[in-house]
Each structure stands twice: as structure tokens, then as C-alpha cells.
PDB file of C-alpha atoms in Angstrom:
ATOM      1  CA  MET A   1      41.629-213.381  -0.042  1.00 40.00           C
ATOM      2  CA  PRO A   2      39.613-215.796   0.655  1.00 36.00           C
ATOM      3  CA  ILE A   3      35.640-216.722   0.868  1.00 37.00           C
ATOM      4  CA  SER A   4      33.930-219.498   2.358  1.00 34.00           C
ATOM      5  CA  ILE A   5      30.566-221.288   2.243  1.00 35.00           C
ATOM      6  CA  CYS A   6      29.128-223.254   5.651  1.00 34.00           C
ATOM      7  CA  THR A   7      26.080-225.090   4.587  1.00 34.00           C
ATOM      8  CA  ALA A   8      24.682-228.132   7.227  1.00 34.00           C
ATOM      9  CA  GLY A   9      25.086-228.306  10.974  1.00 34.00           C
ATOM     10  CA  THR A  10      23.521-228.957  14.443  1.00 31.00           C
ATOM     11  CA  LEU A  11      22.804-226.855  16.756  1.00 29.00           C
ATOM     12  CA  SER A  12      23.659-227.438  20.527  1.00 29.00           C
ATOM     13  CA  GLY A  13      19.822-229.052  21.384  1.00 32.00           C
ATOM     14  CA  GLY A  14      19.760-231.520  18.347  1.00 30.00           C
ATOM     15  CA  TYR A  15      18.253-228.909  16.043  1.00 28.00           C
ATOM     16  CA  LYS A  16      19.405-229.585  12.306  1.00 32.00           C
ATOM     17  CA  TRP A  17      19.541-226.991   9.766  1.00 32.00           C
ATOM     18  CA  PRO A  18      17.308-227.496   7.254  1.00 35.00           C
ATOM     19  CA  VAL A  19      20.444-227.374   4.082  1.00 39.00           C
ATOM     20  CA  ALA A  20      21.913-228.991   1.971  1.00 38.00           C
ATOM     21  CA  PRO A  21      25.026-231.607   3.904  1.00 45.00           C
ATOM     22  CA  PRO A  22      28.229-229.690   4.168  1.00 46.00           C
ATOM     23  CA  ASP A  23      29.930-231.712   0.649  1.00 46.00           C
ATOM     24  CA  ALA A  24      27.321-230.532  -1.197  1.00 46.00           C
ATOM     25  CA  GLY A  25      27.375-226.710  -0.286  1.00 50.00           C
ATOM     26  CA  ILE A  26      30.692-227.301  -0.683  1.00 64.00           C
ATOM     27  CA  GLU A  27      30.223-228.589  -4.283  1.00 72.00           C
ATOM     28  CA  VAL A  28      28.063-225.721  -5.231  1.00 71.00           C
ATOM     29  CA  LEU A  29      30.597-223.448  -3.656  1.00 71.00           C
ATOM     30  CA  ALA A  30      33.577-224.780  -6.039  1.00 78.00           C
ATOM     31  CA  ALA A  31      31.431-224.714  -9.100  1.00 83.00           C
ATOM     32  CA  TYR A  32      30.080-220.858  -7.986  1.00 82.00           C
ATOM     33  CA  ALA A  33      34.107-220.077  -7.876  1.00 87.00           C
ATOM     34  CA  ALA A  34      34.821-222.042 -11.017  1.00 88.00           C
ATOM     35  CA  SER A  35      32.423-220.114 -13.233  1.00 89.00           C
ATOM     36  CA  ARG A  36      34.023-216.627 -11.911  1.00 90.00           C
ATOM     37  CA  GLY A  37      37.612-216.815 -11.588  1.00 90.00           C
ATOM     38  CA  LEU A  38      37.244-218.093  -7.971  1.00 90.00           C
ATOM     39  CA  GLU A  39      39.541-220.316  -6.062  1.00 88.00           C
ATOM     40  CA  VAL A  40      39.107-222.490  -3.261  1.00 84.00           C
ATOM     41  CA  VAL A  41      41.446-222.396  -0.488  1.00 77.00           C
ATOM     42  CA  GLU A  42      41.592-225.425   1.738  1.00 77.00           C
ATOM     43  CA  GLY A  43      40.937-224.583   5.665  1.00 74.00           C
ATOM     44  CA  GLY A  44      40.332-220.849   5.200  1.00 73.00           C
ATOM     45  CA  ARG A  45      39.534-218.513   7.824  1.00 82.00           C
ATOM     46  CA  LEU A  46      38.164-215.285   8.102  1.00 88.00           C
ATOM     47  CA  PRO A  47      39.097-212.368  10.259  1.00 90.00           C
ATOM     48  CA  ARG A  48      37.092-211.896  13.983  1.00 92.00           C
ATOM     49  CA  THR A  49      37.042-208.292  13.600  1.00 92.00           C
ATOM     50  CA  THR A  50      33.817-207.171  13.103  1.00 94.00           C
ATOM     51  CA  PRO A  51      30.710-207.817  15.590  1.00 92.00           C
ATOM     52  CA  LEU A  52      29.113-211.003  13.262  1.00 92.00           C
ATOM     53  CA  LEU A  53      32.458-212.529  12.805  1.00 91.00           C
ATOM     54  CA  ALA A  54      34.020-211.993  16.540  1.00 91.00           C
ATOM     55  CA  GLU A  55      35.524-214.980  18.175  1.00 86.00           C
ATOM     56  CA  GLY A  56      32.652-216.886  20.636  1.00 85.00           C
ATOM     57  CA  GLU A  57      30.142-215.816  18.543  1.00 85.00           C
ATOM     58  CA  LEU A  58      31.022-217.516  14.820  1.00 84.00           C
ATOM     59  CA  ARG A  59      30.252-220.823  14.782  1.00 84.00           C
ATOM     60  CA  SER A  60      31.772-222.513  12.127  1.00 84.00           C
ATOM     61  CA  VAL A  61      33.147-221.612   8.656  1.00 83.00           C
ATOM     62  CA  ASP A  62      33.000-224.460   6.339  1.00 68.00           C
ATOM     63  CA  ALA A  63      34.548-224.086   2.643  1.00 71.00           C
ATOM     64  CA  VAL A  64      36.603-220.736   1.673  1.00 78.00           C
ATOM     65  CA  VAL A  65      36.860-219.509  -2.024  1.00 82.00           C
ATOM     66  CA  SER A  66      39.084-216.200  -2.457  1.00 85.00           C
ATOM     67  CA  GLY A  67      39.502-214.123  -5.410  1.00 92.00           C
ATOM     68  CA  TRP A  68      39.076-210.270  -7.225  1.00 93.00           C
ATOM     69  CA  LEU A  69      35.393-209.186  -7.994  1.00 91.00           C
ATOM     70  CA  ALA A  70      36.304-206.740  -9.811  1.00 91.00           C
ATOM     71  CA  THR A  71      39.460-204.820 -11.432  1.00 89.00           C
ATOM     72  CA  TYR A  72      40.566-203.403  -8.092  1.00 90.00           C
ATOM     73  CA  VAL A  73      38.220-205.557  -4.911  1.00 93.00           C
ATOM     74  CA  GLU A  74      39.699-208.905  -3.578  1.00 93.00           C
ATOM     75  CA  ALA A  75      37.375-210.404  -1.474  1.00 93.00           C
ATOM     76  CA  THR A  76      36.565-213.472   0.681  1.00 88.00           C
ATOM     77  CA  LEU A  77      32.615-214.656   0.549  1.00 86.00           C
ATOM     78  CA  ALA A  78      31.535-216.943   2.938  1.00 82.00           C
ATOM     79  CA  VAL A  79      28.770-218.616   4.651  1.00 78.00           C
ATOM     80  CA  VAL A  80      28.665-218.688   8.659  1.00 83.00           C
ATOM     81  CA  THR A  81      26.735-219.928  11.479  1.00 83.00           C
ATOM     82  CA  ARG A  82      25.686-217.574  14.712  1.00 84.00           C
ATOM     83  CA  ALA A  83      23.841-219.472  17.133  1.00 79.00           C
ATOM     84  CA  ASP A  84      20.709-220.360  15.054  1.00 75.00           C
ATOM     85  CA  SER A  85      21.302-218.074  11.926  1.00 82.00           C
ATOM     86  CA  ARG A  86      22.828-217.555   8.938  1.00 81.00           C
ATOM     87  CA  PHE A  87      24.492-215.206   7.428  1.00 85.00           C
ATOM     88  CA  THR A  88      26.259-215.190   3.506  1.00 84.00           C
ATOM     89  CA  VAL A  89      28.887-212.823   4.059  1.00 88.00           C
ATOM     90  CA  ALA A  90      32.052-210.919   1.650  1.00 93.00           C
ATOM     91  CA  VAL A  91      34.935-210.078   3.498  1.00 95.00           C
ATOM     92  CA  THR A  92      37.606-207.423   1.990  1.00 96.00           C
ATOM     93  CA  HIS A  93      39.733-204.686   3.696  1.00 95.00           C
ATOM     94  CA  LEU A  94      39.566-200.763   3.608  1.00 95.00           C
ATOM     95  CA  PRO A  95      41.974-199.912   6.067  1.00 95.00           C
ATOM     96  CA  LYS A  96      42.432-195.677   4.839  1.00 95.00           C
ATOM     97  CA  ALA A  97      38.671-195.752   5.921  1.00 97.00           C
ATOM     98  CA  LYS A  98      39.352-195.556   9.502  1.00 95.00           C
ATOM     99  CA  GLN A  99      41.156-192.517   9.408  1.00 96.00           C
ATOM    100  CA  PHE A 100      37.685-190.892   9.230  1.00 97.00           C
ATOM    101  CA  VAL A 101      35.967-193.308  11.004  1.00 97.00           C
ATOM    102  CA  PRO A 102      37.043-196.707  13.319  1.00 96.00           C
ATOM    103  CA  TRP A 103      34.146-198.374  13.073  1.00 96.00           C
ATOM    104  CA  MET A 104      30.526-197.907  11.879  1.00 96.00           C
ATOM    105  CA  LEU A 105      27.697-199.942  11.766  1.00 95.00           C
ATOM    106  CA  CYS A 106      24.567-200.436   9.581  1.00 95.00           C
ATOM    107  CA  HIS A 107      22.220-203.283   9.657  1.00 93.00           C
ATOM    108  CA  ARG A 108      18.495-203.754   9.067  1.00 92.00           C
ATOM    109  CA  THR A 109      16.237-202.743  12.021  1.00 88.00           C
ATOM    110  CA  GLU A 110      14.477-206.281  12.013  1.00 86.00           C
ATOM    111  CA  ASP A 111      18.340-207.823  12.306  1.00 83.00           C
ATOM    112  CA  GLU A 112      19.013-206.700  15.487  1.00 75.00           C
ATOM    113  CA  HIS A 113      18.105-209.040  17.942  1.00 75.00           C
ATOM    114  CA  LEU A 114      19.818-211.426  16.092  1.00 79.00           C
ATOM    115  CA  LEU A 115      23.822-209.287  17.208  1.00 77.00           C
ATOM    116  CA  GLY A 116      24.947-210.894  19.903  1.00 84.00           C
ATOM    117  CA  SER A 117      27.892-209.304  23.089  1.00 87.00           C
ATOM    118  CA  ALA A 118      30.192-208.124  20.203  1.00 88.00           C
ATOM    119  CA  PHE A 119      27.684-205.793  19.043  1.00 88.00           C
ATOM    120  CA  GLU A 120      26.718-204.581  22.538  1.00 86.00           C
ATOM    121  CA  LYS A 121      29.690-204.164  23.462  1.00 87.00           C
ATOM    122  CA  LEU A 122      31.194-201.735  20.748  1.00 86.00           C
ATOM    123  CA  ALA A 123      27.724-199.827  20.180  1.00 83.00           C
ATOM    124  CA  HIS A 124      26.481-200.171  23.657  1.00 80.00           C
ATOM    125  CA  GLY A 125      23.404-199.731  22.392  1.00 64.00           C
ATOM    126  CA  GLU A 126      23.707-195.649  22.287  1.00 69.00           C
ATOM    127  CA  ARG A 127      26.062-194.757  20.272  1.00 83.00           C
ATOM    128  CA  ARG A 128      23.760-194.400  16.911  1.00 89.00           C
ATOM    129  CA  VAL A 129      23.858-192.240  13.811  1.00 92.00           C
ATOM    130  CA  ASP A 130      20.746-189.245  12.883  1.00 90.00           C
ATOM    131  CA  LEU A 131      21.811-189.162   9.362  1.00 91.00           C
ATOM    132  CA  GLY A 132      18.172-187.128   9.157  1.00 90.00           C
ATOM    133  CA  SER A 133      16.497-189.481   6.846  1.00 91.00           C
ATOM    134  CA  ALA A 134      13.154-190.977   8.115  1.00 91.00           C
ATOM    135  CA  GLU A 135      13.159-193.969   5.085  1.00 91.00           C
ATOM    136  CA  LEU A 136      16.806-194.963   6.388  1.00 93.00           C
ATOM    137  CA  ASP A 137      15.400-194.841   9.394  1.00 92.00           C
ATOM    138  CA  ALA A 138      12.651-197.025   9.183  1.00 92.00           C
ATOM    139  CA  HIS A 139      14.674-199.757   7.296  1.00 94.00           C
ATOM    140  CA  TYR A 140      18.239-199.773   9.041  1.00 94.00           C
ATOM    141  CA  ARG A 141      20.346-198.307  12.051  1.00 93.00           C
ATOM    142  CA  ILE A 142      23.396-197.121  11.915  1.00 94.00           C
ATOM    143  CA  TYR A 143      26.106-196.859  14.864  1.00 94.00           C
ATOM    144  CA  ALA A 144      29.278-195.262  14.774  1.00 95.00           C
ATOM    145  CA  ASP A 145      32.435-194.404  16.781  1.00 94.00           C
ATOM    146  CA  PRO A 146      32.302-191.193  18.347  1.00 93.00           C
ATOM    147  CA  GLN A 147      35.831-190.462  17.793  1.00 93.00           C
ATOM    148  CA  ARG A 148      34.456-190.299  13.502  1.00 95.00           C
ATOM    149  CA  ASP A 149      34.353-187.445  11.015  1.00 97.00           C
ATOM    150  CA  ASP A 150      30.920-186.535  10.984  1.00 95.00           C
ATOM    151  CA  VAL A 151      30.978-184.788   8.019  1.00 96.00           C
ATOM    152  CA  TRP A 152      33.342-187.965   5.956  1.00 97.00           C
ATOM    153  CA  LEU A 153      30.115-190.148   6.922  1.00 96.00           C
ATOM    154  CA  HIS A 154      27.340-188.033   6.323  1.00 96.00           C
ATOM    155  CA  GLU A 155      28.841-187.506   2.577  1.00 96.00           C
ATOM    156  CA  LEU A 156      29.141-191.264   2.731  1.00 97.00           C
ATOM    157  CA  PHE A 157      25.434-191.537   3.610  1.00 96.00           C
ATOM    158  CA  SER A 158      24.376-189.365   0.778  1.00 95.00           C
ATOM    159  CA  PRO A 159      20.912-189.299  -0.746  1.00 95.00           C
ATOM    160  CA  ALA A 160      22.361-191.442  -3.344  1.00 95.00           C
ATOM    161  CA  PHE A 161      23.695-194.150  -1.129  1.00 95.00           C
ATOM    162  CA  ILE A 162      20.544-194.274   0.703  1.00 95.00           C
ATOM    163  CA  MET A 163      18.763-195.159  -1.998  1.00 95.00           C
ATOM    164  CA  PHE A 164      21.840-197.855  -2.839  1.00 95.00           C
ATOM    165  CA  LEU A 165      21.214-199.138   0.274  1.00 94.00           C
ATOM    166  CA  ILE A 166      16.918-198.665   0.215  1.00 94.00           C
ATOM    167  CA  GLU A 167      15.616-199.700  -3.431  1.00 93.00           C
ATOM    168  CA  ARG A 168      18.563-201.695  -5.231  1.00 93.00           C
ATOM    169  CA  ALA A 169      21.062-203.554  -2.880  1.00 93.00           C
ATOM    170  CA  PRO A 170      19.739-207.024  -1.718  1.00 92.00           C
ATOM    171  CA  THR A 171      16.779-208.090   0.226  1.00 89.00           C
ATOM    172  CA  GLY A 172      19.015-208.649   3.892  1.00 89.00           C
ATOM    173  CA  LEU A 173      21.853-206.917   3.234  1.00 94.00           C
ATOM    174  CA  SER A 174      23.553-205.165   6.322  1.00 95.00           C
ATOM    175  CA  PHE A 175      27.529-204.597   6.619  1.00 97.00           C
ATOM    176  CA  GLU A 176      30.196-203.676   9.397  1.00 96.00           C
ATOM    177  CA  TYR A 177      33.250-201.781   8.910  1.00 97.00           C
ATOM    178  CA  VAL A 178      35.985-202.156  11.934  1.00 96.00           C
ATOM    179  CA  GLU A 179      39.258-201.023  11.611  1.00 94.00           C
ATOM    180  CA  GLY A 180      40.393-201.861   8.359  1.00 96.00           C
ATOM    181  CA  THR A 181      37.896-204.502   7.919  1.00 97.00           C
ATOM    182  CA  LEU A 182      34.436-204.562   5.601  1.00 98.00           C
ATOM    183  CA  CYS A 183      32.094-207.814   6.289  1.00 97.00           C
ATOM    184  CA  VAL A 184      29.522-207.342   3.600  1.00 96.00           C
ATOM    185  CA  SER A 185      26.071-209.041   4.837  1.00 93.00           C
ATOM    186  CA  LEU A 186      23.114-211.228   3.355  1.00 89.00           C
ATOM    187  CA  LEU A 187      20.730-212.884   6.230  1.00 85.00           C
ATOM    188  CA  GLY A 188      20.711-216.563   5.178  1.00 77.00           C
ATOM    189  CA  THR A 189      22.406-219.187   3.406  1.00 69.00           C
ATOM    190  CA  ARG A 190      22.859-217.688  -0.377  1.00 68.00           C
ATOM    191  CA  THR A 191      23.688-220.724  -2.557  1.00 65.00           C
ATOM    192  CA  LEU A 192      22.292-219.728  -5.821  1.00 72.00           C
ATOM    193  CA  GLY A 193      24.646-217.707  -8.285  1.00 79.00           C
ATOM    194  CA  GLU A 194      22.594-214.476  -8.959  1.00 82.00           C
ATOM    195  CA  GLU A 195      22.009-214.307  -5.068  1.00 84.00           C
ATOM    196  CA  LEU A 196      25.950-214.665  -4.414  1.00 85.00           C
ATOM    197  CA  ASP A 197      26.577-211.977  -7.753  1.00 89.00           C
ATOM    198  CA  GLY A 198      24.400-209.695  -6.061  1.00 90.00           C
ATOM    199  CA  LEU A 199      26.445-209.961  -2.959  1.00 91.00           C
ATOM    200  CA  ARG A 200      29.292-209.133  -4.751  1.00 91.00           C
ATOM    201  CA  ASP A 201      27.718-206.601  -6.606  1.00 93.00           C
ATOM    202  CA  ALA A 202      26.595-204.677  -3.305  1.00 95.00           C
ATOM    203  CA  THR A 203      29.919-205.377  -2.383  1.00 95.00           C
ATOM    204  CA  VAL A 204      32.105-203.350  -5.358  1.00 95.00           C
ATOM    205  CA  GLU A 205      28.816-200.584  -5.268  1.00 95.00           C
ATOM    206  CA  LEU A 206      29.885-200.401  -1.314  1.00 96.00           C
ATOM    207  CA  VAL A 207      34.004-200.286  -1.764  1.00 96.00           C
ATOM    208  CA  GLY A 208      33.559-197.947  -4.919  1.00 94.00           C
ATOM    209  CA  LYS A 209      31.604-195.152  -2.850  1.00 96.00           C
ATOM    210  CA  ILE A 210      33.715-195.421   0.327  1.00 97.00           C
ATOM    211  CA  ARG A 211      37.240-195.174  -1.515  1.00 95.00           C
ATOM    212  CA  ALA A 212      35.255-192.195  -3.567  1.00 95.00           C
ATOM    213  CA  GLU A 213      34.809-190.473  -0.058  1.00 96.00           C
ATOM    214  CA  ILE A 214      38.703-191.355   0.805  1.00 96.00           C
ATOM    215  CA  ARG A 215      39.444-189.709  -2.848  1.00 94.00           C
ATOM    216  CA  GLU A 216      37.761-186.597  -2.243  1.00 93.00           C
ATOM    217  CA  ARG A 217      40.019-186.205   1.143  1.00 92.00           C
ATOM    218  CA  LEU A 218      43.589-187.780   0.670  1.00 92.00           C
ATOM    219  CA  GLY A 219      43.508-188.092  -3.753  1.00 89.00           C
ATOM    220  CA  GLU A 220      43.774-190.684  -5.712  1.00 85.00           C
ATOM    221  CA  ALA A 221      46.021-193.714  -4.498  1.00 74.00           C
ATOM    222  CA  LYS A 222      46.923-196.144  -6.988  1.00 72.00           C
ATOM    223  CA  GLY A 223      46.097-200.193  -5.301  1.00 72.00           C
ATOM    224  CA  ARG A 224      46.473-203.438  -6.284  1.00 78.00           C
ATOM    225  CA  SER A 225      44.669-204.753  -9.265  1.00 79.00           C
ATOM    226  CA  ALA A 226      43.377-208.310 -10.409  1.00 76.00           C
ATOM    227  CA  PRO A 227      46.391-209.663 -12.430  1.00 73.00           C
ATOM    228  CA  THR A 228      44.046-210.493 -15.276  1.00 77.00           C
ATOM    229  CA  PRO A 229      40.374-209.464 -15.675  1.00 73.00           C
ATOM    230  CA  PRO A 230      37.846-211.050 -13.464  1.00 76.00           C
ATOM    231  CA  GLY A 231      35.453-213.800 -14.325  1.00 70.00           C
ATOM    232  CA  TYR A 232      32.255-211.023 -13.608  1.00 67.00           C
ATOM    233  CA  PRO A 233      30.091-209.305 -15.707  1.00 62.00           C
ATOM    234  CA  PRO A 234      29.753-205.604 -14.744  1.00 59.00           C
ATOM    235  CA  PRO A 235      26.934-204.613 -11.948  1.00 52.00           C
ATOM    236  CA  ALA A 236      23.754-203.978 -12.974  1.00 54.00           C
ATOM    237  CA  SER A 237      23.197-200.346 -12.773  1.00 51.00           C
TER     238      SER A 237
END
């Protein structure tokens, strides 16, 4: 699966992003991929399933790298441009979770103004979930399909996971899950190795948490694994 980074661009109206030109960004991503055992994929694409990546709202994806973030986590990293905002994303697939929640959105409170019509069509501005945590409400807004398994969702957002989001997750982290596709995002273009590693660590943590809740209901299941050890150190605890 691919990872991609969008580097520089010009908005309609002539405003230029104050970042490196595309070729430089691709070189940075290629160097990061090489250091982590990932592969640059020419012409890579992202699924348009989640609101952040929706057709008509995502302006560009300039480069793609693909690979294993952990032994059982294969994903795509990318920097994408939406209107006048940029996000660095990790995209992977968790099809079994849709049995319990067809879609869920976990957005930072201060970023909701950046979301577009795809978010509004899905959430209708009224499908917010109350998880009974004032601390979580101060940082995030959670939305989910009305047909969800409410017990499963509350178990996913356990006190420990809520504290991860508030205290340990990288600054700017949000995530969306829609019909099997998980998109974990950081606001802004992140080209430093430690920032991309932070996104990777958060993605591995989130995938592990979702899979643990799936196992609680469905039992163990053997999935695909990396053919060789991934080029990442273990996530920081």
C-alpha cells in the first residue's frame, strides 16, 4: 500500500504555499522511505472514502510511498492539500470494524472549521457522540453512524485510549474511519523524520486498539504480516 506527500502548490487566487518546491519534497519523502524500508510508488493514489480525502475536496497528492509500519500494519503516508489547508495522513484498511461502526470521525475541536461538505453530509452536524468525558470534549469531537454498536464504541474510547489522545498523541492528530478505511491525520505538512515517526506510532497504536476491540467480539484472526521486519524501531511507550 502507498504513502504520499504533497509539497508545494498555488491556490486559485495566486497564493503560494510557503514550503519547498515539489521536487524537494519528493526527495525528502524518498529519503525517509529509504531509511524506514518503505517504497516510493509513482502515480500512487489514495482512497476517497473518508471526508478528509473526499473527491472534489482533496486538491492533490504529489508522491506516494508504500510499506509496513509494523509487522501487522501496512499503510500509506501522504501530505494532501485541501482548499487552504494541508494535512499529513496515514491510510490503512480495517474492514472488520465496520461490523461495529460503519463510520466514525474523531476531529480536534479547533480543526472543525477546516472540514468540508463531505463531513457535513456524513455527520449532518448532529451525530456527535457523548462519551461522558469532559476532558475528551475539550479536545475532540466524536461523530459516528447511528447504526453503530454503542457498547463497542464506548469500549474503544476507554479511559486509557482517551488519555492517549489527549496526552501522548502527536499535536494535531485526528482520525476518520469509513467503511473499512482508516485515515489518521496531522494538520500541516510534516517532513521531519521525527514527525513522520510520530504519525506512524499513533497509527500503529490506533490500529492495535481497534483490532483489540474486534478480537474481544470475534476472537483471534490471522492477518497478513510483513515479509521482513519493518524498518522502524518499536513505538515509544
